[in-house]
XYZ file of C-alpha atoms in Angstrom:
697
model
C 7.148 -9.030 0.322
C 8.313 -12.230 1.780
C 8.852 -11.002 5.323
C 5.167 -10.201 5.666
C 2.274 -12.589 5.321
C 3.087 -12.378 1.699
C -0.053 -11.873 -0.269
C 2.025 -11.089 -3.311
C 3.421 -14.599 -3.256
C -0.096 -16.000 -3.185
C 0.247 -15.622 -6.924
C 3.909 -16.519 -7.183
C 4.127 -19.636 -5.079
C 1.019 -20.910 -3.418
C -2.431 -20.809 -4.974
C -2.073 -24.058 -6.849
C -5.793 -24.578 -7.257
C -6.663 -21.249 -8.854
C -7.127 -22.523 -12.394
C -9.638 -20.473 -14.298
C -8.544 -21.357 -17.799
C -5.666 -20.903 -20.181
C -2.801 -18.833 -18.799
C -4.393 -18.482 -15.391
C -2.685 -21.092 -13.287
C -1.056 -19.314 -10.434
C 1.272 -21.972 -9.126
C 4.783 -23.002 -9.949
C 6.442 -19.686 -9.261
C 4.815 -17.914 -12.193
C 3.613 -14.354 -12.303
C 0.301 -14.577 -14.099
C 0.128 -12.868 -17.489
C -2.953 -13.783 -19.498
C -3.523 -13.666 -23.248
C -4.312 -9.968 -23.853
C -6.646 -10.765 -26.774
C -9.260 -12.545 -24.670
C -10.704 -12.493 -21.178
C -8.848 -14.693 -18.683
C -12.057 -15.752 -16.898
C -14.609 -17.957 -18.721
C -17.363 -15.948 -17.012
C -15.743 -12.616 -17.831
C -17.408 -10.064 -20.092
C -15.992 -7.740 -22.701
C -16.558 -3.988 -22.372
C -20.207 -3.139 -22.991
C -21.283 -0.562 -25.541
C -21.786 1.849 -22.642
C -18.255 1.271 -21.372
C -16.844 1.663 -24.881
C -18.721 4.970 -25.254
C -17.548 6.157 -21.818
C -13.918 5.482 -22.778
C -14.427 7.257 -26.094
C -15.722 10.332 -24.269
C -12.681 10.338 -21.974
C -10.348 10.234 -24.975
C -12.108 13.293 -26.339
C -12.165 15.210 -23.036
C -8.649 14.714 -21.683
C -5.521 16.609 -22.848
C -3.830 13.750 -24.707
C -2.080 16.307 -26.897
C 0.118 17.173 -23.875
C 2.898 14.572 -24.189
C 5.497 16.231 -21.966
C 5.312 13.379 -19.453
C 6.404 10.913 -22.141
C 9.356 13.106 -23.078
C 10.358 13.456 -19.415
C 9.915 9.742 -18.685
C 12.338 8.836 -21.508
C 14.812 11.658 -20.939
C 18.262 10.622 -19.751
C 17.872 6.953 -20.708
C 21.247 5.202 -20.573
C 20.549 1.482 -20.872
C 18.113 -1.320 -20.125
C 19.242 -4.748 -18.935
C 18.927 -7.774 -21.202
C 16.532 -9.427 -18.739
C 12.885 -8.678 -17.891
C 12.617 -10.935 -14.843
C 14.396 -10.883 -11.486
C 14.386 -14.079 -9.425
C 13.883 -14.178 -5.675
C 16.300 -16.083 -3.465
C 13.501 -18.584 -2.821
C 13.467 -19.453 -6.532
C 10.236 -17.839 -7.723
C 10.037 -14.774 -9.974
C 10.176 -11.660 -7.813
C 9.747 -9.180 -10.657
C 8.586 -9.385 -14.274
C 8.234 -6.137 -16.220
C 7.763 -8.221 -19.370
C 4.373 -9.450 -18.162
C 2.972 -6.006 -19.028
C 4.521 -5.641 -22.491
C 1.122 -5.955 -24.199
C 0.629 -2.328 -23.097
C 3.256 -1.293 -25.652
C 1.354 -2.584 -28.702
C 0.002 0.867 -29.544
C -3.575 -0.337 -29.087
C -6.389 1.389 -27.195
C -8.040 -1.064 -24.795
C -11.699 -0.328 -24.091
C -11.422 -2.355 -20.881
C -9.013 0.264 -19.460
C -9.788 3.911 -18.711
C -7.754 5.866 -21.326
C -6.078 7.996 -18.676
C -5.085 4.912 -16.684
C -3.750 3.242 -19.834
C -1.625 6.341 -20.452
C -0.250 6.149 -16.910
C 0.366 2.412 -17.260
C 2.432 3.000 -20.397
C 4.444 5.743 -18.698
C 5.265 3.293 -15.908
C 6.783 0.849 -18.410
C 10.094 2.745 -18.527
C 12.758 0.223 -17.560
C 16.460 0.624 -16.922
C 19.040 3.220 -15.916
C 18.349 6.945 -16.378
C 20.479 10.040 -15.890
C 18.664 12.741 -13.917
C 21.568 15.179 -13.592
C 24.785 14.561 -15.561
C 27.471 12.865 -13.500
C 25.454 13.515 -10.308
C 22.021 11.882 -10.045
C 20.728 8.635 -11.564
C 17.665 6.437 -11.208
C 16.912 2.809 -11.944
C 13.222 2.578 -12.815
C 10.909 -0.306 -13.550
C 12.562 -2.716 -11.071
C 9.862 -2.467 -8.390
C 6.905 -0.311 -7.380
C 9.267 2.552 -6.496
C 12.347 4.059 -8.116
C 15.798 3.607 -6.613
C 17.887 6.775 -6.905
C 21.674 7.098 -6.826
C 23.496 10.303 -5.880
C 27.175 10.343 -6.827
C 29.298 11.423 -3.861
C 33.020 11.999 -3.670
C 33.772 8.324 -3.078
C 30.558 6.320 -3.520
C 26.789 6.135 -3.987
C 24.182 7.701 -1.740
C 21.047 5.637 -2.362
C 17.576 7.091 -1.902
C 14.825 4.510 -1.254
C 16.205 0.992 -1.869
C 12.926 -0.532 -3.147
C 10.782 -3.285 -1.600
C 12.933 -6.352 -2.054
C 16.554 -7.289 -1.483
C 16.712 -8.981 -4.894
C 15.457 -6.042 -6.979
C 17.596 -3.526 -5.082
C 20.698 -5.694 -5.504
C 19.971 -6.058 -9.227
C 19.623 -2.272 -9.598
C 22.923 -1.615 -7.795
C 24.680 -4.259 -9.893
C 23.292 -2.760 -13.100
C 24.323 0.835 -12.373
C 27.807 -0.326 -11.363
C 28.108 -2.282 -14.593
C 27.082 0.759 -16.616
C 28.887 3.556 -14.766
C 31.691 1.873 -12.875
C 31.908 0.178 -9.510
C 31.321 2.462 -6.526
C 30.662 1.529 -2.884
C 27.444 2.525 -1.159
C 28.323 5.119 1.475
C 24.814 6.052 2.615
C 21.157 5.102 2.270
C 18.284 7.530 2.761
C 14.817 6.250 3.626
C 12.465 8.999 2.490
C 9.569 7.553 4.482
C 8.112 4.663 6.393
C 6.408 2.600 3.670
C 7.903 -0.762 2.785
C 8.630 -0.079 -0.893
C 11.115 2.574 0.255
C 13.224 0.567 2.684
C 12.561 -3.152 2.170
C 15.433 -3.783 -0.234
C 18.121 -2.248 1.956
C 19.899 -5.579 2.549
C 20.470 -5.825 -1.187
C 22.657 -2.704 -1.187
C 24.416 -2.532 2.212
C 25.669 -4.838 4.925
C 24.197 -4.312 8.391
C 27.640 -4.598 10.012
C 28.765 -1.537 8.040
C 25.731 0.374 9.279
C 26.315 -0.663 12.884
C 29.957 0.407 12.680
C 29.029 3.759 11.145
C 30.900 3.043 7.917
C 27.592 3.408 6.041
C 25.020 5.986 7.078
C 21.335 5.069 7.004
C 19.359 8.296 7.270
C 15.634 8.506 8.021
C 13.048 11.021 9.242
C 12.094 11.213 12.905
C 9.496 8.597 13.820
C 10.517 6.312 10.967
C 11.035 3.124 12.987
C 7.780 3.488 14.903
C 5.688 4.041 11.809
C 7.476 1.531 9.565
C 6.013 -1.220 11.743
C 3.239 0.096 13.981
C 1.063 1.492 11.178
C 0.449 -2.033 9.917
C 0.141 -4.184 13.043
C -3.112 -3.521 14.892
C -5.381 -4.280 11.899
C -2.697 -6.074 9.908
C -4.687 -9.198 9.047
C -7.649 -7.195 7.759
C -5.323 -4.845 5.850
C -3.607 -7.800 4.171
C -6.949 -9.244 3.056
C -8.164 -5.876 1.753
C -4.950 -5.588 -0.258
C -6.245 -8.530 -2.307
C -8.747 -6.039 -3.707
C -6.798 -2.751 -3.804
C -3.755 -4.290 -5.487
C -5.606 -6.910 -7.518
C -3.404 -9.633 -6.062
C -5.318 -12.450 -7.749
C -5.857 -10.669 -11.069
C -3.743 -11.710 -14.062
C -1.796 -9.021 -15.875
C -4.235 -8.412 -18.675
C -6.334 -5.658 -20.283
C -9.202 -7.262 -18.332
C -7.243 -7.523 -15.090
C -4.215 -5.870 -13.521
C -2.701 -3.156 -15.719
C -0.792 -0.892 -13.331
C -0.576 0.368 -9.764
C -0.403 4.067 -10.723
C 2.875 4.860 -8.913
C 4.545 1.861 -10.540
C 3.671 -1.454 -12.149
C 3.437 -3.630 -9.056
C 5.376 -4.647 -5.950
C 8.299 -7.066 -6.067
C 7.752 -10.421 -4.344
C 11.153 -10.895 -2.751
C 12.862 -10.638 0.629
C 11.862 -7.540 2.554
C 14.269 -6.345 5.225
C 14.816 -3.410 7.510
C 18.092 -2.062 8.880
C 17.421 0.597 11.529
C 18.740 4.071 10.693
C 21.852 5.307 12.470
C 21.136 8.950 11.580
C 17.729 10.474 12.366
C 16.584 13.814 10.916
C 14.710 15.472 13.781
C 14.342 19.144 12.875
C 11.785 20.564 10.454
C 14.667 21.714 8.251
C 18.047 20.071 8.749
C 21.245 20.381 6.720
C 23.774 17.584 6.329
C 26.793 16.855 4.130
C 27.473 13.222 3.267
C 30.443 12.167 1.102
C 30.767 15.727 -0.156
C 27.065 16.067 -1.060
C 25.200 18.854 0.729
C 21.582 17.979 1.512
C 18.804 19.962 3.188
C 16.074 17.732 4.603
C 12.476 18.917 5.024
C 10.485 16.805 7.457
C 6.875 16.490 6.240
C 5.029 14.402 8.843
C 1.338 13.834 8.260
C 1.524 13.893 4.463
C 1.820 10.717 2.368
C 3.294 8.920 5.384
C 3.338 9.771 9.088
C 7.148 9.991 8.860
C 8.432 11.419 5.564
C 10.943 13.959 4.307
C 11.826 15.824 1.123
C 15.455 16.668 0.259
C 16.998 19.708 -1.422
C 20.440 19.544 -3.043
C 21.456 23.234 -3.122
C 24.686 22.737 -5.052
C 22.832 20.815 -7.775
C 19.563 22.803 -7.720
C 17.827 19.439 -7.467
C 14.714 18.727 -5.370
C 13.794 15.244 -4.163
C 10.026 15.147 -3.574
C 9.916 11.727 -1.832
C 6.346 10.443 -2.364
C 4.768 13.821 -1.676
C 4.812 14.871 -5.343
C 4.665 12.091 -7.933
C 2.813 11.526 -11.196
C -0.552 11.200 -9.475
C -2.763 12.583 -6.749
C -2.297 10.116 -3.959
C -4.485 8.449 -1.349
C -5.960 10.526 1.439
C -7.549 7.256 2.430
C -5.836 4.103 1.202
C -8.302 1.300 0.493
C -6.234 -1.403 2.210
C -6.923 0.539 5.395
C -4.918 3.189 7.218
C -5.546 6.333 9.209
C -7.051 9.063 7.048
C -4.402 11.556 5.971
C -4.512 15.327 6.154
C -5.019 16.772 2.667
C -4.581 20.320 3.916
C -1.286 19.578 5.669
C -0.084 17.778 2.557
C -0.869 20.880 0.508
C 0.885 23.135 3.015
C 4.059 21.019 2.993
C 4.160 21.148 -0.820
C 3.687 24.905 -0.596
C 6.523 25.146 1.901
C 8.773 23.166 -0.445
C 7.704 25.375 -3.346
C 8.799 28.543 -1.563
C 11.874 27.075 0.124
C 13.294 25.163 -2.835
C 10.974 25.331 -5.823
C 11.956 28.875 -6.736
C 15.492 27.698 -7.575
C 15.055 24.047 -8.539
C 16.097 23.006 -12.042
C 15.231 19.327 -11.618
C 12.649 17.573 -9.418
C 12.757 13.806 -8.977
C 10.888 11.473 -6.659
C 10.501 7.939 -5.388
C 7.867 7.179 -8.032
C 7.132 8.343 -11.580
C 9.633 10.413 -13.589
C 11.612 13.636 -13.047
C 10.640 17.120 -14.222
C 13.200 19.546 -15.587
C 13.218 23.330 -15.796
C 12.017 25.698 -13.121
C 8.803 26.666 -14.890
C 7.763 23.041 -15.317
C 8.689 22.164 -11.731
C 6.645 25.028 -10.313
C 3.714 24.092 -12.560
C 3.625 20.541 -11.182
C 4.183 21.622 -7.569
C 1.345 24.133 -7.808
C -1.043 21.713 -9.492
C -0.552 19.144 -6.737
C -0.580 21.753 -3.968
C -3.849 23.133 -5.290
C -5.454 19.719 -5.822
C -4.873 18.622 -2.231
C -5.935 22.025 -0.914
C -9.080 22.093 -3.039
C -9.925 18.556 -2.002
C -9.825 19.625 1.635
C -11.425 23.031 1.216
C -13.935 22.125 -1.486
C -15.212 19.097 0.390
C -15.544 21.026 3.647
C -17.241 23.870 1.747
C -19.923 21.373 0.747
C -19.987 19.598 4.115
C -20.685 22.924 5.818
C -23.765 23.190 3.619
C -25.036 19.788 4.690
C -23.549 17.460 2.057
C -22.826 14.197 3.874
C -20.210 11.471 3.699
C -22.718 9.370 1.749
C -23.297 12.122 -0.834
C -19.998 13.953 -1.187
C -18.463 11.600 -3.782
C -21.390 12.342 -6.092
C -21.217 16.104 -5.551
C -17.608 17.251 -5.159
C -15.743 17.999 -8.400
C -12.115 18.905 -8.981
C -11.898 22.353 -10.650
C -11.869 22.107 -14.444
C -8.439 23.733 -14.747
C -6.954 20.980 -12.582
C -8.821 18.224 -14.413
C -6.949 19.285 -17.552
C -3.520 18.787 -15.936
C -2.094 15.273 -15.981
C -0.180 15.927 -12.763
C -3.491 16.504 -10.966
C -5.216 13.291 -12.062
C -6.192 10.871 -9.296
C -4.654 7.534 -10.185
C -3.434 6.232 -6.855
C -6.243 7.949 -5.050
C -9.642 8.607 -6.563
C -11.738 11.740 -6.261
C -14.603 9.612 -4.947
C -12.897 7.840 -2.076
C -10.613 10.771 -1.215
C -13.558 13.164 -0.906
C -15.334 10.767 1.448
C -12.101 10.509 3.447
C -11.998 14.262 4.052
C -15.545 14.230 5.461
C -14.666 11.214 7.584
C -11.525 12.911 8.907
C -13.430 15.939 10.188
C -16.942 14.610 10.830
C -16.606 10.845 11.045
C -18.609 8.096 9.364
C -22.105 9.282 10.460
C -24.102 11.344 7.973
C -26.377 12.891 10.597
C -29.390 10.688 9.843
C -30.256 8.553 12.892
C -31.178 5.700 10.527
C -27.502 5.335 9.622
C -26.178 5.797 13.147
C -26.887 2.210 14.237
C -27.912 0.502 10.987
C -28.695 -3.153 10.579
C -25.840 -5.258 9.288
C -26.256 -5.825 5.540
C -26.932 -9.525 5.991
C -29.830 -8.567 8.325
C -31.261 -5.686 6.297
C -30.924 -7.318 2.878
C -33.605 -10.015 3.377
C -36.103 -7.283 4.267
C -35.308 -5.398 1.052
C -35.499 -8.565 -1.034
C -38.861 -9.509 0.477
C -40.253 -6.029 -0.173
C -38.948 -6.123 -3.767
C -40.785 -9.363 -4.414
C -37.924 -11.827 -4.174
C -34.961 -12.803 -6.279
C -36.599 -13.127 -9.707
C -37.792 -9.520 -10.117
C -34.518 -8.211 -8.679
C -32.473 -10.223 -11.171
C -34.786 -9.164 -13.995
C -34.483 -5.495 -13.018
C -30.731 -5.915 -12.509
C -30.352 -7.295 -16.042
C -32.437 -4.438 -17.399
C -30.302 -1.859 -15.606
C -27.146 -3.607 -16.837
C -28.467 -3.540 -20.392
C -29.150 0.203 -19.986
C -25.640 0.857 -18.711
C -26.953 1.912 -15.296
C -24.342 -0.078 -13.447
C -24.370 1.749 -10.136
C -28.160 1.430 -9.964
C -27.829 -2.264 -10.746
C -25.230 -2.821 -8.011
C -27.530 -1.156 -5.468
C -30.241 -3.790 -5.789
C -28.090 -6.783 -6.706
C -25.843 -6.243 -3.696
C -28.932 -6.511 -1.475
C -29.879 -9.790 -3.132
C -26.382 -11.248 -2.776
C -26.365 -10.422 0.944
C -29.853 -11.899 1.373
C -29.056 -15.013 -0.688
C -25.278 -15.501 -0.597
C -25.552 -18.894 -2.340
C -27.513 -17.493 -5.307
C -24.820 -17.865 -7.978
C -26.967 -16.271 -10.675
C -27.214 -13.122 -8.558
C -23.490 -13.179 -7.763
C -22.578 -13.608 -11.428
C -24.780 -10.709 -12.452
C -23.340 -8.483 -9.719
C -19.865 -9.532 -10.929
C -20.807 -8.458 -14.462
C -21.852 -5.080 -13.090
C -18.685 -4.678 -11.002
C -16.570 -5.558 -14.037
C -18.001 -2.773 -16.207
C -17.600 -0.240 -13.376
C -14.001 -1.407 -12.917
C -13.194 -1.017 -16.619
C -14.342 2.607 -16.462
C -12.309 3.641 -13.418
C -9.201 5.805 -13.709
C -7.762 4.770 -10.345
C -6.184 1.281 -10.448
C -6.959 0.830 -6.751
C -10.667 1.329 -7.454
C -10.502 -0.658 -10.710
C -8.740 -3.553 -8.982
C -11.253 -3.560 -6.136
C -14.220 -3.949 -8.482
C -12.496 -6.522 -10.694
C -11.182 -8.525 -7.728
C -14.658 -8.582 -6.161
C -16.067 -9.749 -9.504
C -13.504 -12.550 -9.634
C -14.331 -13.784 -6.127
C -18.101 -13.557 -6.709
C -17.721 -15.778 -9.764
C -15.139 -18.228 -8.469
C -15.037 -17.967 -4.696
C -11.942 -17.240 -2.656
C -9.141 -19.368 -4.134
C -7.853 -22.276 -2.090
C -4.241 -22.426 -1.067
C -2.033 -21.180 1.711
C -0.064 -18.026 2.052
C 3.573 -19.012 2.488
C 4.638 -18.230 6.007
C 8.246 -17.154 6.389
C 9.832 -15.424 9.310
C 10.385 -11.721 8.959
C 13.218 -11.119 11.385
C 13.783 -7.458 10.548
C 10.151 -6.440 10.911
C 9.570 -8.511 14.052
C 12.806 -7.216 15.595
C 11.632 -3.702 14.881
C 8.385 -4.255 16.796
C 8.598 -2.817 20.281
C 7.662 -5.087 23.150
C 4.834 -2.685 23.917
C 3.493 -3.045 20.375
C 3.646 -6.839 20.666
C 1.757 -6.699 23.970
C -0.798 -4.300 22.467
C -1.519 -6.790 19.710
C -1.875 -9.640 22.221
C -4.638 -7.471 23.669
C -6.318 -7.354 20.260
C -5.984 -11.129 19.880
C -7.553 -11.761 23.303
C -11.063 -13.272 23.125
C -12.985 -11.443 25.864
C -15.578 -14.227 26.067
C -12.858 -16.774 26.817
C -11.392 -14.442 29.433
C -14.736 -14.187 31.191
C -14.299 -12.806 34.701
C -10.710 -14.006 35.133
C -8.221 -11.457 36.428
C -4.464 -11.446 36.930
C -1.348 -9.270 36.867
C 1.934 -10.308 35.241
C 5.204 -8.419 35.585
C 7.316 -8.765 32.452
C 11.023 -7.918 32.644
C 13.487 -7.862 29.724
C 16.872 -7.264 31.393
C 19.046 -6.884 28.292
C 17.236 -3.689 27.251
C 16.196 -2.703 30.774
C 12.440 -2.645 30.106
C 9.675 -3.501 32.554
C 5.930 -3.941 32.011
C 2.795 -4.726 33.931
C 0.400 -6.878 31.896
C -3.049 -6.957 33.482
C -6.181 -8.925 32.635
C -9.379 -7.444 34.010
C -12.912 -7.018 32.704
C -12.182 -9.244 29.724
C -9.434 -6.861 28.597
C -5.661 -7.232 28.423
C -3.714 -4.020 29.068
C -0.061 -3.202 29.544
C 1.993 -0.316 30.863
C 5.697 0.219 30.292
C 8.065 1.335 33.029
C 6.127 -0.088 35.983
C 6.005 -3.249 38.109
C 3.067 -4.379 40.233
C 3.826 -5.166 43.876
C 0.921 -7.622 43.950
C 1.701 -9.370 40.641
C 0.535 -12.968 40.396
C 3.504 -13.839 38.183
C 6.798 -12.299 37.122
C 8.313 -13.375 33.788
C 11.943 -12.498 33.083
C 13.316 -13.003 29.579
C 15.869 -11.112 27.525
C 14.368 -9.131 24.671
C 16.743 -10.941 22.270
C 15.247 -14.280 23.353
C 11.710 -12.906 23.315
C 12.217 -11.976 19.655
C 12.680 -15.670 18.811
C 9.274 -16.367 20.339
C 7.759 -13.385 18.526
C 9.115 -14.806 15.240
C 7.679 -18.235 16.002
C 11.031 -20.034 15.918
C 10.949 -20.934 19.644
C 7.795 -21.307 21.741
C 7.463 -19.614 25.101
C 7.173 -23.059 26.678
C 10.532 -23.971 25.130
C 12.032 -20.734 26.465
C 10.822 -21.680 29.942
C 12.135 -25.234 29.626
C 15.584 -24.007 28.530
C 15.722 -21.509 31.380
C 15.823 -18.469 29.107
C 12.422 -17.420 30.450
C 12.130 -17.500 34.239
C 8.755 -17.606 36.002
C 8.336 -16.519 39.615
C 4.935 -16.877 41.271
C 1.847 -18.642 39.936
C 2.214 -20.199 36.491
C -1.573 -20.316 36.085
C -1.992 -16.806 34.550
C 0.489 -17.693 31.801
C -1.335 -20.937 31.012
C -4.706 -19.167 31.046
C -3.487 -16.439 28.706
C -2.346 -19.019 26.138
C -5.900 -20.359 25.820
C -7.469 -16.910 25.304
C -5.495 -15.793 22.245
C -7.178 -16.099 18.855
C -5.293 -16.561 15.587
C -6.589 -14.340 12.791
C -6.937 -15.935 9.374
C -6.383 -14.150 6.083
C -9.160 -15.918 4.203
C -12.266 -14.174 5.536
C -15.030 -13.210 3.103
C -15.017 -9.765 1.570
C -18.125 -10.486 -0.497
C -20.933 -12.743 0.775
C -21.136 -16.280 -0.506
C -17.522 -16.439 -1.662
C -16.508 -19.006 0.952
C -14.085 -18.222 3.751
C -10.863 -20.193 3.439
C -8.113 -21.169 5.850
C -5.163 -19.356 4.282
C -3.003 -18.875 7.360
C -0.722 -21.622 8.719
C -1.111 -22.500 12.383
C 0.831 -20.155 14.634
C 2.320 -20.540 18.088
C 0.364 -18.817 20.893
C 2.699 -15.858 21.476
C 4.009 -15.540 17.945
C 3.713 -11.991 16.632
C 1.459 -11.330 13.673
C 3.582 -10.143 10.781
C 2.669 -6.594 9.789
C 0.606 -5.913 6.694
C 2.304 -4.426 3.673
C 2.619 -0.663 3.610
C 4.033 -0.646 0.073
C 2.455 1.989 -2.103
C 1.147 4.052 0.783
């Protein structure tokens, strides 16, 4: 997503030194697809006998005889394009569905959980599909999400225009080629994650939106959450995405196989055109181009701003990302506020009773549609009950003393739900979602004072290693546990050794071997990717290279001035501030906003709507000009020199503030001894940090 600090393009354009063997050179604009018959990493291991047996047991336990999802995924197929790749405007490959074609060989891979392999194959559907004859269509397999087209009286109403301008434009071009040219009359953003709005500039022109010729419809709170959710901890979230999304893993049976709600995220131009129609009520009816729609706002579910849509004249229900082909994240591993599983369940229940009783087709922004009222109600109930049981079952145990550090080993999804594919946890996992529920209600502390203020792992680990007799017996015991298939026991002691001796490559390689086998066995690609990505970095270190830095005008423009000032407060180094104190009035006349920015007690605060009578400095600059500084195209000093920023009072506070702001770098260590790298180009002092990616929720 090129507008962000684009970790996806770390593969596509930048990491020129990440050569780990044949097929694993990540430069030159290539998406990395390794030889599926062998491991891409010279240090990599094949599935152990224990992993092979675990996969065999899963094949025997799960309801593979139920193939309805495959029938539904293929239903309505019209055509596939004659290309597998879509190029970005910058010249690199933005999308390559062909890099996963080894999944279609009809082979069982013991390095992939059988349920995940099934999901990965389902997500290989590629092309144009008819959802409802002459009314509703989807283009699938062009990005992480689906792009949906509703046929109005005169043109297309598009639901969720993907992540990237290039993939969205290709989808619109393809449907017009197949079904006849029609203008886009409206776009609906179902929610505030980037894979549902980022491609909007590929399907509409902003001038048409501003004039009202094209409607862009979104749920209340959309603009706030589309940006703010990913700013405050954006740098850390971007780095953690390396693990959750397996950014550095080749597409291989031993690496990246799927992202559960789609194959991957397109690496193109991400944009944002603000909506000109906002759905504010819980239930709101609207007719656009002859199509009657009933919107159901569902805040606090998969996204903080999200809405379902009912088409009463078509008996069609759009489930946004609230009901897809997976149980989703209550806690997303890249980092985000913990979601409310109970509220999610209640909103599905509300949709079931409002619309599900009459629906004959249910389609969504990911996965495939379901047809027939009985089938629709079955899926809605299975997901309603899974989220509800997650909340209620976890709290049932928590109220009996099961803690956040035990719950993932105790809580189990009811057997009847385990046997329903629609209730499997691909995007989420039972383990990390159950811990999230405890954390939501009780926080991170398990009630044992030992864990309330624990030593940092790098401080506690040497004590453990000393008491265990040093590195040699730990490695010997770790190998023994590995050979016995006791991988989680092995990681417990080897992790201590790696923290105590971060330069001990033998220990890191053995821990990587352990992580790899755990990753192979995981059903959730987010969990799988995290273990495999950690294994890669333990073996090879953090790859050198720089994340390409491109301006993201839409996302920066969408940041409020208050949000920008809030993040300056996060960037402030309190030690550098010392006991300095000042007040700055900030005025942006073109949007009539005023702020007081105050430094005191090593803390930078701001308040909107006020001015300080005793301010040391007043800065006046139009918001439109300030945006250029936020994007990094013009420095604040240059704005002052040109007269676009006017300073009245003492200039000293401004100069002092410049020296106190720290630039965050993307290349910090996630695992010890992997070598922090400078991956972030130098930024200007008041340049805004680009938000992390929210794609995939």
